[in-house]
Coordinates of C-alpha atoms and ligand atoms in Angstrom, one line a residue:
M1 CA 236.4 -104.8 8.3
A2 CA 237.8 -108.0 6.9
R3 CA 241.4 -108.5 7.9
K4 CA 243.1 -111.5 6.4
K5 CA 246.5 -112.1 7.8
S6 CA 247.3 -115.7 7.0
P7 CA 249.7 -116.3 4.1
V8 CA 247.1 -118.1 2.2
A9 CA 244.5 -115.3 2.5
A10 CA 247.2 -112.8 1.7
A11 CA 248.0 -114.6 -1.5
V12 CA 244.4 -114.3 -2.5
V13 CA 244.3 -110.6 -2.0
L14 CA 247.8 -109.9 -3.2
R15 CA 247.7 -110.7 -6.9
E16 CA 250.5 -110.0 -9.3
A17 CA 251.7 -106.5 -9.8
K18 CA 250.3 -105.1 -13.0
P19 CA 253.1 -103.9 -15.2
L20 CA 253.0 -100.1 -15.1
A21 CA 253.3 -99.9 -18.8
A22 CA 249.7 -101.1 -19.0
N23 CA 248.8 -98.0 -17.1
G24 CA 250.3 -95.6 -19.6
G25 CA 253.7 -95.6 -17.9
V26 CA 257.0 -96.3 -19.4
L27 CA 258.3 -98.5 -16.6
A28 CA 259.0 -102.0 -17.7
P29 CA 259.6 -104.8 -15.1
N30 CA 263.2 -104.3 -14.3
E31 CA 265.7 -106.4 -12.5
R32 CA 266.6 -103.5 -10.2
R33 CA 263.0 -103.2 -9.2
L34 CA 262.3 -105.0 -6.0
N35 CA 258.9 -106.4 -5.5
F36 CA 257.5 -107.2 -2.1
G37 CA 254.5 -106.5 0.1
E38 CA 251.8 -108.3 1.8
R39 CA 248.5 -106.5 2.1
W40 CA 245.4 -106.7 4.3
A41 CA 242.1 -106.6 2.5
Y42 CA 239.8 -103.9 3.9
A43 CA 236.1 -103.9 3.2
P44 CA 235.1 -101.1 0.9
A45 CA 234.2 -97.9 2.8
P46 CA 233.2 -95.5 0.1
E47 CA 232.1 -92.0 0.9
Q48 CA 228.5 -91.4 -0.4
S49 CA 228.5 -89.4 -3.6
D50 CA 225.1 -90.0 -5.2
Y51 CA 223.6 -86.8 -3.7
I52 CA 226.2 -84.6 -5.2
E53 CA 224.9 -82.4 -8.0
I54 CA 227.4 -82.0 -10.7
K55 CA 226.1 -79.8 -13.5
P56 CA 226.5 -81.0 -17.0
R57 CA 228.0 -77.6 -17.9
Y58 CA 229.8 -74.9 -15.8
Q59 CA 229.9 -71.4 -17.1
L60 CA 232.1 -68.4 -16.2
F61 CA 231.3 -66.4 -13.1
I62 CA 231.5 -62.8 -14.0
D63 CA 230.0 -59.8 -12.2
G64 CA 228.0 -62.0 -9.8
K65 CA 226.4 -64.1 -12.6
F66 CA 227.1 -67.3 -14.5
R67 CA 227.5 -66.6 -18.2
A68 CA 228.4 -68.5 -21.3
P69 CA 231.9 -67.9 -22.8
H70 CA 232.3 -65.5 -25.7
S71 CA 233.8 -68.3 -27.9
G72 CA 231.0 -70.7 -27.0
R73 CA 233.7 -73.3 -26.4
H74 CA 233.8 -75.8 -23.5
F75 CA 236.2 -78.5 -22.5
D76 CA 235.8 -81.7 -20.4
S77 CA 236.8 -82.2 -16.8
I78 CA 237.3 -85.8 -16.1
N79 CA 237.5 -87.9 -12.9
P80 CA 241.1 -89.2 -13.0
A81 CA 240.1 -92.3 -11.0
T82 CA 237.7 -93.5 -13.6
E83 CA 238.6 -91.5 -16.7
G84 CA 234.9 -90.7 -16.9
K85 CA 233.7 -87.2 -17.9
L86 CA 232.3 -85.2 -15.0
A87 CA 231.3 -82.0 -16.7
E88 CA 232.0 -79.4 -19.4
I89 CA 233.8 -76.3 -18.4
A90 CA 233.6 -73.0 -20.2
E91 CA 236.8 -71.8 -21.9
A92 CA 237.3 -68.1 -21.4
D93 CA 239.1 -66.1 -24.1
A94 CA 240.6 -62.5 -24.0
H95 CA 237.1 -61.0 -24.4
D96 CA 235.8 -62.9 -21.3
V97 CA 238.9 -62.0 -19.4
D98 CA 238.3 -58.3 -20.2
L99 CA 234.7 -58.5 -18.9
A100 CA 235.9 -60.1 -15.7
V101 CA 238.6 -57.5 -15.1
Q102 CA 236.2 -54.7 -15.9
A103 CA 233.7 -56.1 -13.4
A104 CA 236.4 -56.4 -10.8
R105 CA 237.5 -52.9 -11.4
R106 CA 234.0 -51.5 -11.1
A107 CA 233.4 -53.5 -7.9
H108 CA 236.7 -52.2 -6.5
R109 CA 236.1 -48.6 -7.3
N110 CA 232.4 -48.4 -6.4
V111 CA 231.9 -50.9 -3.6
W112 CA 234.7 -53.0 -2.1
S113 CA 237.4 -50.4 -1.5
K114 CA 234.9 -48.0 0.0
M115 CA 233.4 -50.5 2.4
A116 CA 234.5 -50.4 6.0
G117 CA 236.9 -53.2 6.9
R118 CA 234.4 -54.6 9.5
E119 CA 231.8 -55.0 6.7
R120 CA 234.2 -56.8 4.4
G121 CA 235.0 -59.0 7.3
K122 CA 231.4 -60.0 7.7
F123 CA 231.3 -61.2 4.2
L124 CA 234.4 -63.3 4.8
Y125 CA 233.0 -64.8 8.0
R126 CA 229.8 -65.6 6.1
I127 CA 231.7 -67.4 3.3
A128 CA 233.7 -69.3 5.9
R129 CA 230.6 -70.6 7.6
L130 CA 229.0 -71.6 4.3
V131 CA 232.1 -73.5 3.4
Q132 CA 231.8 -75.3 6.7
E133 CA 228.2 -76.1 6.0
K134 CA 229.0 -77.5 2.6
A135 CA 232.3 -79.0 3.5
R136 CA 231.4 -82.7 3.0
E137 CA 229.9 -82.0 -0.5
L138 CA 232.9 -79.9 -1.5
A139 CA 235.3 -82.5 -0.3
V140 CA 233.6 -85.2 -2.4
L141 CA 233.7 -83.0 -5.4
E142 CA 237.3 -82.2 -4.8
S143 CA 238.2 -85.9 -4.7
M144 CA 236.1 -86.7 -7.8
D145 CA 237.5 -84.0 -10.0
G146 CA 241.1 -84.1 -8.8
G147 CA 241.8 -87.6 -7.6
K148 CA 242.9 -86.8 -4.1
T149 CA 241.7 -89.1 -1.3
I150 CA 238.6 -88.2 0.6
K151 CA 240.6 -88.6 3.8
E152 CA 242.6 -85.6 2.7
S153 CA 240.0 -83.5 1.1
R154 CA 237.7 -83.9 4.0
D155 CA 240.1 -83.7 6.9
I156 CA 242.8 -81.4 5.6
D157 CA 241.7 -79.3 2.6
L158 CA 238.2 -78.3 3.6
P159 CA 238.9 -77.4 7.2
L160 CA 241.9 -75.3 6.1
V161 CA 239.8 -73.6 3.4
A162 CA 237.3 -72.5 6.1
A163 CA 240.1 -71.6 8.5
H164 CA 241.7 -69.3 5.9
F165 CA 238.5 -67.3 5.4
F166 CA 237.9 -67.1 9.2
Y167 CA 241.5 -66.0 9.8
Y168 CA 241.6 -63.2 7.2
A169 CA 238.1 -62.1 8.1
G170 CA 239.6 -61.2 11.4
W171 CA 242.2 -59.0 9.8
A172 CA 239.8 -57.0 7.5
D173 CA 239.1 -54.3 10.2
K174 CA 242.6 -54.4 11.7
L175 CA 244.8 -53.6 8.8
A176 CA 246.0 -50.4 10.4
Y177 CA 247.2 -52.5 13.4
A178 CA 248.9 -55.0 11.1
F179 CA 251.3 -52.4 9.9
P180 CA 251.7 -49.9 12.8
G181 CA 252.5 -46.3 11.8
R182 CA 251.6 -47.0 8.1
T183 CA 248.4 -46.4 6.2
P184 CA 247.5 -49.5 4.2
H185 CA 245.6 -49.2 0.9
S186 CA 244.3 -52.0 -1.4
L187 CA 246.0 -52.4 -4.7
G188 CA 242.9 -52.8 -6.9
V189 CA 242.3 -55.8 -9.1
A190 CA 244.2 -59.0 -8.3
A191 CA 244.7 -61.7 -11.0
Q192 CA 245.1 -65.1 -9.3
I193 CA 246.1 -68.3 -11.0
I194 CA 246.1 -71.5 -9.2
P195 CA 247.1 -75.2 -9.7
W196 CA 245.3 -78.5 -9.5
N197 CA 246.9 -80.0 -6.4
F198 CA 244.9 -78.2 -3.8
P199 CA 242.2 -76.5 -5.9
L200 CA 239.9 -75.1 -3.2
L201 CA 242.7 -74.5 -0.7
M202 CA 244.7 -72.5 -3.2
A203 CA 241.6 -70.5 -4.0
A204 CA 241.2 -69.7 -0.3
W205 CA 244.9 -68.9 0.1
K206 CA 244.6 -66.4 -2.8
L207 CA 241.1 -64.9 -2.3
A208 CA 240.9 -64.5 1.5
P209 CA 243.8 -62.2 2.1
A210 CA 243.1 -60.2 -1.1
L211 CA 239.5 -59.6 -0.2
A212 CA 240.3 -58.8 3.5
A213 CA 242.8 -56.2 2.2
G214 CA 240.1 -54.6 0.0
N215 CA 241.1 -55.8 -3.4
T216 CA 238.7 -57.5 -5.9
C217 CA 239.7 -60.7 -7.7
V218 CA 239.7 -62.5 -11.0
L219 CA 240.6 -66.1 -10.2
K220 CA 241.6 -68.8 -12.7
P221 CA 241.5 -72.4 -11.5
A222 CA 243.6 -75.1 -13.2
E223 CA 241.9 -76.7 -16.2
T224 CA 241.7 -80.2 -14.7
T225 CA 240.1 -79.1 -11.4
S226 CA 237.7 -76.2 -12.0
I227 CA 234.5 -77.6 -10.6
T228 CA 234.9 -76.8 -6.9
A229 CA 235.9 -73.1 -7.6
L230 CA 232.5 -72.8 -9.4
H231 CA 230.7 -74.3 -6.4
L232 CA 232.6 -71.7 -4.4
A233 CA 231.1 -69.1 -6.7
E234 CA 227.7 -70.3 -5.7
I235 CA 228.7 -69.8 -2.1
F236 CA 229.7 -66.2 -2.9
Q237 CA 226.2 -65.7 -4.4
Q238 CA 224.6 -67.1 -1.3
A239 CA 226.7 -64.9 0.9
E240 CA 225.5 -62.0 -1.2
L241 CA 229.0 -60.9 -1.9
P242 CA 228.6 -57.8 -4.1
D243 CA 228.7 -58.4 -7.8
G244 CA 232.2 -58.4 -9.4
V245 CA 234.2 -58.7 -6.1
V246 CA 235.2 -62.2 -7.1
N247 CA 235.1 -63.3 -10.7
I248 CA 236.1 -66.9 -11.8
I249 CA 237.2 -67.6 -15.3
T250 CA 238.1 -71.1 -16.5
G251 CA 240.4 -72.3 -19.2
A252 CA 244.0 -73.5 -19.7
G253 CA 247.3 -71.7 -20.2
P254 CA 246.0 -69.2 -22.9
T255 CA 243.3 -68.0 -20.5
G256 CA 245.8 -67.5 -17.8
K257 CA 248.1 -65.7 -20.2
A258 CA 245.3 -63.3 -21.3
L259 CA 244.6 -62.6 -17.7
V260 CA 248.2 -61.7 -16.7
E261 CA 248.6 -59.6 -19.8
H262 CA 245.5 -57.6 -19.2
D263 CA 246.4 -53.9 -18.8
D264 CA 244.1 -53.2 -16.0
V265 CA 245.3 -55.8 -13.5
N266 CA 247.3 -54.4 -10.5
K267 CA 248.5 -57.5 -8.9
I268 CA 249.3 -61.1 -10.1
A269 CA 249.5 -64.0 -7.7
F270 CA 250.5 -67.4 -9.2
T271 CA 251.1 -70.9 -7.9
G272 CA 252.3 -73.5 -10.3
S273 CA 255.3 -74.6 -12.3
T274 CA 258.6 -72.8 -12.3
S275 CA 258.5 -72.6 -16.1
V276 CA 255.2 -70.7 -16.2
G277 CA 256.5 -68.6 -13.2
K278 CA 259.5 -67.5 -15.2
M279 CA 257.2 -66.5 -18.1
L280 CA 255.1 -64.4 -15.8
T281 CA 258.2 -62.6 -14.5
R282 CA 259.1 -61.6 -18.0
A283 CA 255.4 -60.6 -18.8
V284 CA 255.3 -58.2 -15.9
A285 CA 258.8 -56.7 -16.4
G286 CA 258.4 -53.0 -17.2
T287 CA 254.7 -52.8 -16.1
K288 CA 253.4 -51.6 -12.8
K289 CA 251.9 -54.9 -11.9
S290 CA 253.2 -56.5 -8.7
L291 CA 253.8 -60.2 -8.6
T292 CA 254.1 -63.1 -6.1
L293 CA 255.1 -66.5 -7.2
E294 CA 254.8 -69.8 -5.4
L295 CA 256.6 -72.4 -7.5
G296 CA 258.0 -75.9 -7.2
G297 CA 260.3 -77.5 -4.7
K298 CA 262.7 -80.4 -4.0
A299 CA 262.5 -80.6 -0.3
A300 CA 265.0 -82.6 1.8
N301 CA 263.9 -84.5 4.9
I302 CA 267.0 -85.1 7.0
I303 CA 267.0 -88.0 9.5
F304 CA 269.8 -88.0 12.1
E305 CA 271.0 -91.1 13.9
D306 CA 269.5 -89.9 17.2
A307 CA 265.9 -89.4 15.7
A308 CA 262.9 -91.4 16.8
L309 CA 263.0 -93.6 13.7
D310 CA 259.4 -94.9 13.6
Q311 CA 258.1 -91.4 14.1
A312 CA 260.5 -90.1 11.4
V313 CA 259.5 -92.8 8.9
E314 CA 255.8 -92.0 9.5
G315 CA 256.5 -88.3 8.8
I316 CA 258.6 -89.1 5.7
V317 CA 255.7 -91.3 4.4
S318 CA 253.1 -88.5 4.9
G319 CA 255.6 -86.0 3.5
I320 CA 255.9 -87.7 0.1
Y321 CA 252.9 -90.0 -0.4
F322 CA 250.4 -87.5 1.0
N323 CA 248.2 -86.2 -1.9
Q324 CA 250.0 -88.6 -4.3
G325 CA 253.1 -86.4 -4.0
H326 CA 251.3 -83.6 -5.7
V327 CA 252.6 -81.2 -3.2
C328 CA 255.1 -78.4 -3.9
C329 CA 256.6 -78.8 -0.5
A330 CA 256.6 -82.6 -0.6
G331 CA 259.7 -84.1 1.1
S332 CA 260.8 -85.7 -2.2
R333 CA 264.4 -86.2 -1.1
L334 CA 265.4 -88.2 2.0
L335 CA 268.8 -87.7 3.6
V336 CA 269.6 -90.4 6.1
Q337 CA 272.6 -90.5 8.4
E338 CA 274.7 -93.6 7.5
G339 CA 274.4 -95.4 10.8
V340 CA 270.6 -95.7 10.6
F341 CA 270.3 -96.2 6.8
S342 CA 269.4 -99.9 6.8
A343 CA 267.0 -99.5 9.6
V344 CA 265.2 -96.6 7.9
I345 CA 265.1 -98.4 4.6
R346 CA 263.6 -101.5 6.2
K347 CA 260.9 -99.5 8.0
L348 CA 260.2 -97.4 4.9
R349 CA 259.8 -100.5 2.8
D350 CA 257.4 -102.2 5.3
R351 CA 255.4 -99.0 5.6
I352 CA 254.9 -98.4 1.9
S353 CA 253.8 -102.0 1.3
S354 CA 250.9 -101.3 3.7
L355 CA 249.7 -98.2 1.9
R356 CA 246.4 -98.6 0.0
V357 CA 246.2 -97.2 -3.5
G358 CA 242.8 -96.9 -5.2
N359 CA 239.4 -95.3 -5.1
P360 CA 239.9 -91.8 -3.8
L361 CA 236.4 -91.8 -2.3
D362 CA 237.1 -94.8 -0.1
K363 CA 237.9 -93.7 3.4
N364 CA 240.6 -96.3 3.8
T365 CA 242.6 -95.2 0.7
D366 CA 246.0 -93.7 1.4
I367 CA 247.0 -92.8 -2.2
G368 CA 244.4 -91.7 -4.7
A369 CA 244.6 -91.1 -8.4
I370 CA 247.3 -89.1 -10.2
N371 CA 245.6 -85.9 -11.4
S372 CA 246.0 -86.4 -15.1
R373 CA 247.6 -88.6 -17.7
V374 CA 250.1 -85.8 -18.5
Q375 CA 251.2 -85.8 -14.8
L376 CA 251.4 -89.7 -14.8
D377 CA 253.6 -89.6 -17.9
K378 CA 255.8 -87.1 -16.3
I379 CA 256.3 -89.3 -13.2
C380 CA 256.9 -92.4 -15.3
E381 CA 259.5 -90.5 -17.4
L382 CA 261.4 -89.3 -14.4
V383 CA 261.3 -92.8 -12.7
E384 CA 262.6 -94.2 -16.0
S385 CA 265.5 -91.7 -15.9
G386 CA 266.3 -92.8 -12.4
L387 CA 266.6 -96.4 -13.5
Q388 CA 268.6 -95.4 -16.6
Q389 CA 271.0 -93.4 -14.4
G390 CA 271.6 -96.4 -12.1
A391 CA 269.4 -95.8 -9.1
E392 CA 267.5 -98.8 -7.5
L393 CA 263.7 -98.6 -7.4
V394 CA 261.8 -100.1 -4.5
Q395 CA 258.1 -100.5 -5.2
P396 CA 255.6 -102.8 -3.6
R397 CA 253.6 -105.3 -5.6
L398 CA 250.2 -103.7 -6.1
R399 CA 247.2 -104.4 -8.1
L400 CA 246.2 -101.0 -9.6
P401 CA 242.6 -100.4 -10.8
E402 CA 242.1 -101.0 -14.5
K403 CA 241.0 -97.5 -15.4
G404 CA 242.3 -94.2 -14.2
Y405 CA 245.8 -92.9 -13.5
W406 CA 247.7 -94.5 -10.7
Y407 CA 251.2 -94.7 -9.4
P408 CA 252.3 -96.9 -6.5
P409 CA 254.3 -95.5 -3.6
S410 CA 257.9 -95.9 -4.5
F411 CA 261.4 -94.9 -3.5
F412 CA 264.9 -94.9 -5.0
T413 CA 268.1 -95.8 -3.2
G414 CA 271.6 -95.4 -4.8
V415 CA 270.7 -91.9 -5.8
T416 CA 273.5 -89.4 -6.4
A417 CA 273.2 -85.6 -6.4
S418 CA 273.5 -85.4 -10.2
H419 CA 270.6 -87.8 -10.9
R420 CA 267.5 -86.1 -12.4
I421 CA 265.4 -87.7 -9.6
A422 CA 267.6 -85.8 -7.1
Q423 CA 267.2 -82.5 -8.9
E424 CA 263.9 -82.2 -10.6
E425 CA 260.5 -81.9 -9.1
I426 CA 258.7 -85.2 -9.6
F427 CA 255.3 -84.3 -8.2
G428 CA 254.4 -87.9 -7.6
P429 CA 254.7 -90.5 -4.9
V430 CA 258.4 -91.2 -5.5
L431 CA 261.1 -90.5 -2.9
S432 CA 264.8 -90.3 -3.6
V433 CA 266.9 -91.6 -0.7
M434 CA 270.5 -90.5 -0.1
T435 CA 272.9 -90.8 2.8
F436 CA 275.2 -88.4 4.7
R437 CA 277.8 -88.7 7.4
T438 CA 278.1 -85.3 9.1
P439 CA 275.7 -82.4 9.8
E440 CA 277.8 -80.3 7.4
E441 CA 277.3 -82.8 4.6
A442 CA 273.6 -83.0 5.3
I443 CA 273.2 -79.2 5.0
E444 CA 275.3 -79.1 1.9
R445 CA 273.2 -81.8 0.2
A446 CA 269.9 -80.4 1.3
N447 CA 270.8 -77.0 -0.1
N448 CA 272.1 -78.5 -3.4
T449 CA 269.1 -77.7 -5.5
P450 CA 267.8 -74.7 -7.5
Y451 CA 264.7 -74.7 -5.2
G452 CA 264.2 -73.5 -1.7
L453 CA 260.7 -74.0 -0.5
S454 CA 260.7 -76.4 2.4
A455 CA 262.7 -78.9 4.4
G456 CA 262.4 -81.3 7.4
V457 CA 264.8 -82.2 10.2
W458 CA 264.4 -85.3 12.4
T459 CA 266.5 -85.4 15.6
D460 CA 266.2 -85.8 19.3
K461 CA 268.4 -82.8 20.0
G462 CA 266.7 -79.4 20.1
S463 CA 270.0 -77.6 19.8
K464 CA 270.8 -79.5 16.6
I465 CA 267.4 -78.5 15.2
F466 CA 268.2 -74.8 15.7
K467 CA 271.7 -75.2 14.3
I468 CA 270.6 -77.0 11.2
V469 CA 267.4 -75.0 10.4
S470 CA 269.3 -71.7 10.5
R471 CA 271.5 -73.0 7.7
L472 CA 268.9 -74.6 5.5
R473 CA 267.9 -72.4 2.5
A474 CA 264.2 -73.1 2.6
G475 CA 261.2 -70.9 3.3
V476 CA 259.6 -73.4 5.6
V477 CA 261.4 -75.9 7.8
W478 CA 259.5 -78.5 9.9
A479 CA 261.2 -80.3 12.8
N480 CA 260.1 -83.7 13.9
T481 CA 257.0 -83.3 11.8
Y482 CA 256.1 -82.5 8.2
N483 CA 253.5 -80.9 6.0
K484 CA 251.7 -79.0 8.8
F485 CA 249.7 -76.0 7.7
D486 CA 248.0 -73.2 9.6
P487 CA 246.5 -69.9 8.3
T488 CA 248.5 -67.9 10.8
S489 CA 251.8 -69.2 9.5
P490 CA 253.6 -67.8 6.4
F491 CA 254.5 -70.1 3.6
G492 CA 256.7 -69.4 0.5
G493 CA 260.1 -70.0 -1.0
Y494 CA 263.5 -68.7 -2.2
R495 CA 265.2 -68.9 -5.6
E496 CA 263.4 -71.1 -8.1
S497 CA 260.6 -71.8 -5.6
G498 CA 259.4 -68.2 -6.0
F499 CA 259.0 -65.1 -3.8
G500 CA 256.4 -63.6 -1.6
R501 CA 254.6 -65.2 1.3
E502 CA 251.1 -66.5 1.7
G503 CA 249.4 -67.1 5.1
G504 CA 249.6 -65.1 8.3
L505 CA 250.3 -61.4 8.5
H506 CA 252.9 -61.8 5.8
G507 CA 250.2 -63.0 3.4
L508 CA 248.4 -59.6 3.6
R509 CA 251.4 -57.5 2.7
P510 CA 251.5 -58.4 -1.1
Y511 CA 247.9 -57.2 -1.3
L512 CA 248.5 -53.8 0.2
A513 CA 250.3 -50.5 -0.6
L514 CA 251.6 -48.9 2.6
D515 CA 251.8 -45.0 2.9
Ligands
NAI1 P1 251.3 -75.0 -14.7 O1 252.2 -74.1 -14.1 O2 251.2 -75.1 -16.2 O3 249.8 -74.7 -14.2 C1 249.5 -73.9 -13.1 C2 248.4 -72.9 -13.5 O4 248.9 -72.0 -14.4 C3 247.2 -73.5 -14.2 O5 246.0 -72.8 -13.8 C4 247.4 -73.2 -15.7 O6 246.3 -73.2 -16.4 C5 248.1 -71.9 -15.6 N1 249.0 -71.6 -16.8 C6 249.6 -72.4 -17.6 N2 250.3 -71.7 -18.5 C7 250.1 -70.4 -18.3 C8 250.6 -69.2 -18.9 N3 251.4 -69.2 -19.9 N4 250.2 -68.0 -18.3 C9 249.4 -68.0 -17.2 N5 248.9 -69.1 -16.6 C10 249.3 -70.3 -17.1 O7 251.6 -76.5 -14.1 P2 251.2 -77.9 -14.8 O8 251.6 -77.9 -16.2 O9 249.8 -78.2 -14.4 O10 252.2 -78.8 -14.0 C11 253.6 -79.0 -14.4 C12 254.5 -79.2 -13.2 O11 254.5 -78.0 -12.4 C13 254.1 -80.3 -12.3 O12 254.5 -81.5 -12.7 C14 254.8 -79.8 -11.0 O13 256.1 -80.2 -11.0 C15 254.7 -78.3 -11.1 N6 253.6 -77.8 -10.3 C16 253.8 -77.2 -9.1 C17 252.8 -76.7 -8.3 C18 253.0 -76.0 -7.0 O14 252.2 -76.1 -6.1 N7 254.1 -75.3 -6.9 C19 251.4 -76.9 -8.7 C20 251.2 -77.5 -10.0 C21 252.3 -78.0 -10.7
MG2 MG1 239.2 -83.2 -13.4

């Protein structure tokens, strides 16, 4: 590994920051933008990808078989780090959706709901083990199709995917114990719509509890990240999961809409934007379909003066720059107690200037590619609004790759509660920093958002943690850590962040009727 620390060598590797405008962004070099940063050069350490078999075309997975879409239409899935086309993906229309729902209904009626829980559990264990066997390949595919770093897809996403199947496999034959005194029944056909930020992990969050509870599924991945779900379909075939138990249909919004509007769907589970979530709420009103929504967030991380600052800054950094900030529970607001403000800002600035942005398949990369041009434009537009509204942007000088969608790790100071960057989900590597004086003020500021998904508290005092977390209106609160996930732990939000819980025992409940 070549580490060049002398100022001369640093100058060689540093290079001028490329204006973000050249990258499709709207950010022009601005007086209020501070540039800094000295970087070490690391030798390239790319994960091998030449053995990965990407099909030129992926079809729909219906009733245990891959089949061409009714319309004959396909769309491209690209690699956001290169803008190169990876594969063509079938576009499902209402006809295909109907075939998938019918297959799921037959499988529910004839096979899956009749099967003993311990038998269903065996299939889930088998799937979990196959995911583990193919974890490396799936991680590379996930990084290629979605832009996330291999470090994350390999060390976080894939182990959690397997863990979710293992965990819910264990519940399949114990449902009666999960809800003592009640008799649980499956609901029927579950329509599941997932986003592009954790493609396989969201598929696992949705499928594993639904299947353990005896439901059959029609899953729709996001249009920019469909490939790994279709490789998961191959795993289902290998596991000899009965035909129709899981069906995977690909396409964009209209495909999702046709799925949720299908008459024969019993349950809808959605993760994505608040705007689509609201549309779904209207679509199911007056029907018997049950609904769970996991929507956006604007989480606050609160640093008190007595916190271990280095540890806190490390947690803040992973909380917002992790997965390019494409995380609904990202700690996108930072509330710092006034006495430690300058120390925190200094540490944050130093830390982000050492983050490496670039090839997602390189094992040293900290920040990969933004998932799509649309998302990059959205980030740039919100950053521009922050500058317009008078906040100060701190952004290291970075050389971004020529092709692909990139955004450097950034943070804003001088943010007020009314700024759009303090209110709206940015879904990118951009943090809004604000200050507070008293714990009361911290709580009030943290809760001052339409969302309520997650929050973080950093302090040395256990009693303070308990006092603060009980008053934060967020579904998940981490203390002295951030973004930690486990299949046994429930996850979900309040208000505009949605309703219903995924994970743990709580995650089974939305897939069961209790007599
Ligand atoms: P989106 O909500 O449009 O997409 C999520 C899923 O819903 C995708 O599979 C999409 O095809 C599907 N979908 C879109 N329109 C639909 C409709 N009318 N009926 C049924 N399904 C539909 O999110 P998008 O446009 O990709 O991202 C926009 C913003 O949403 C992001 O910038 C971010 O702020 C937020 N978001 C939040 C996520 C979360 O984890 N809570 C995940 C993805 C995005
Ligand atoms: Mg893609």
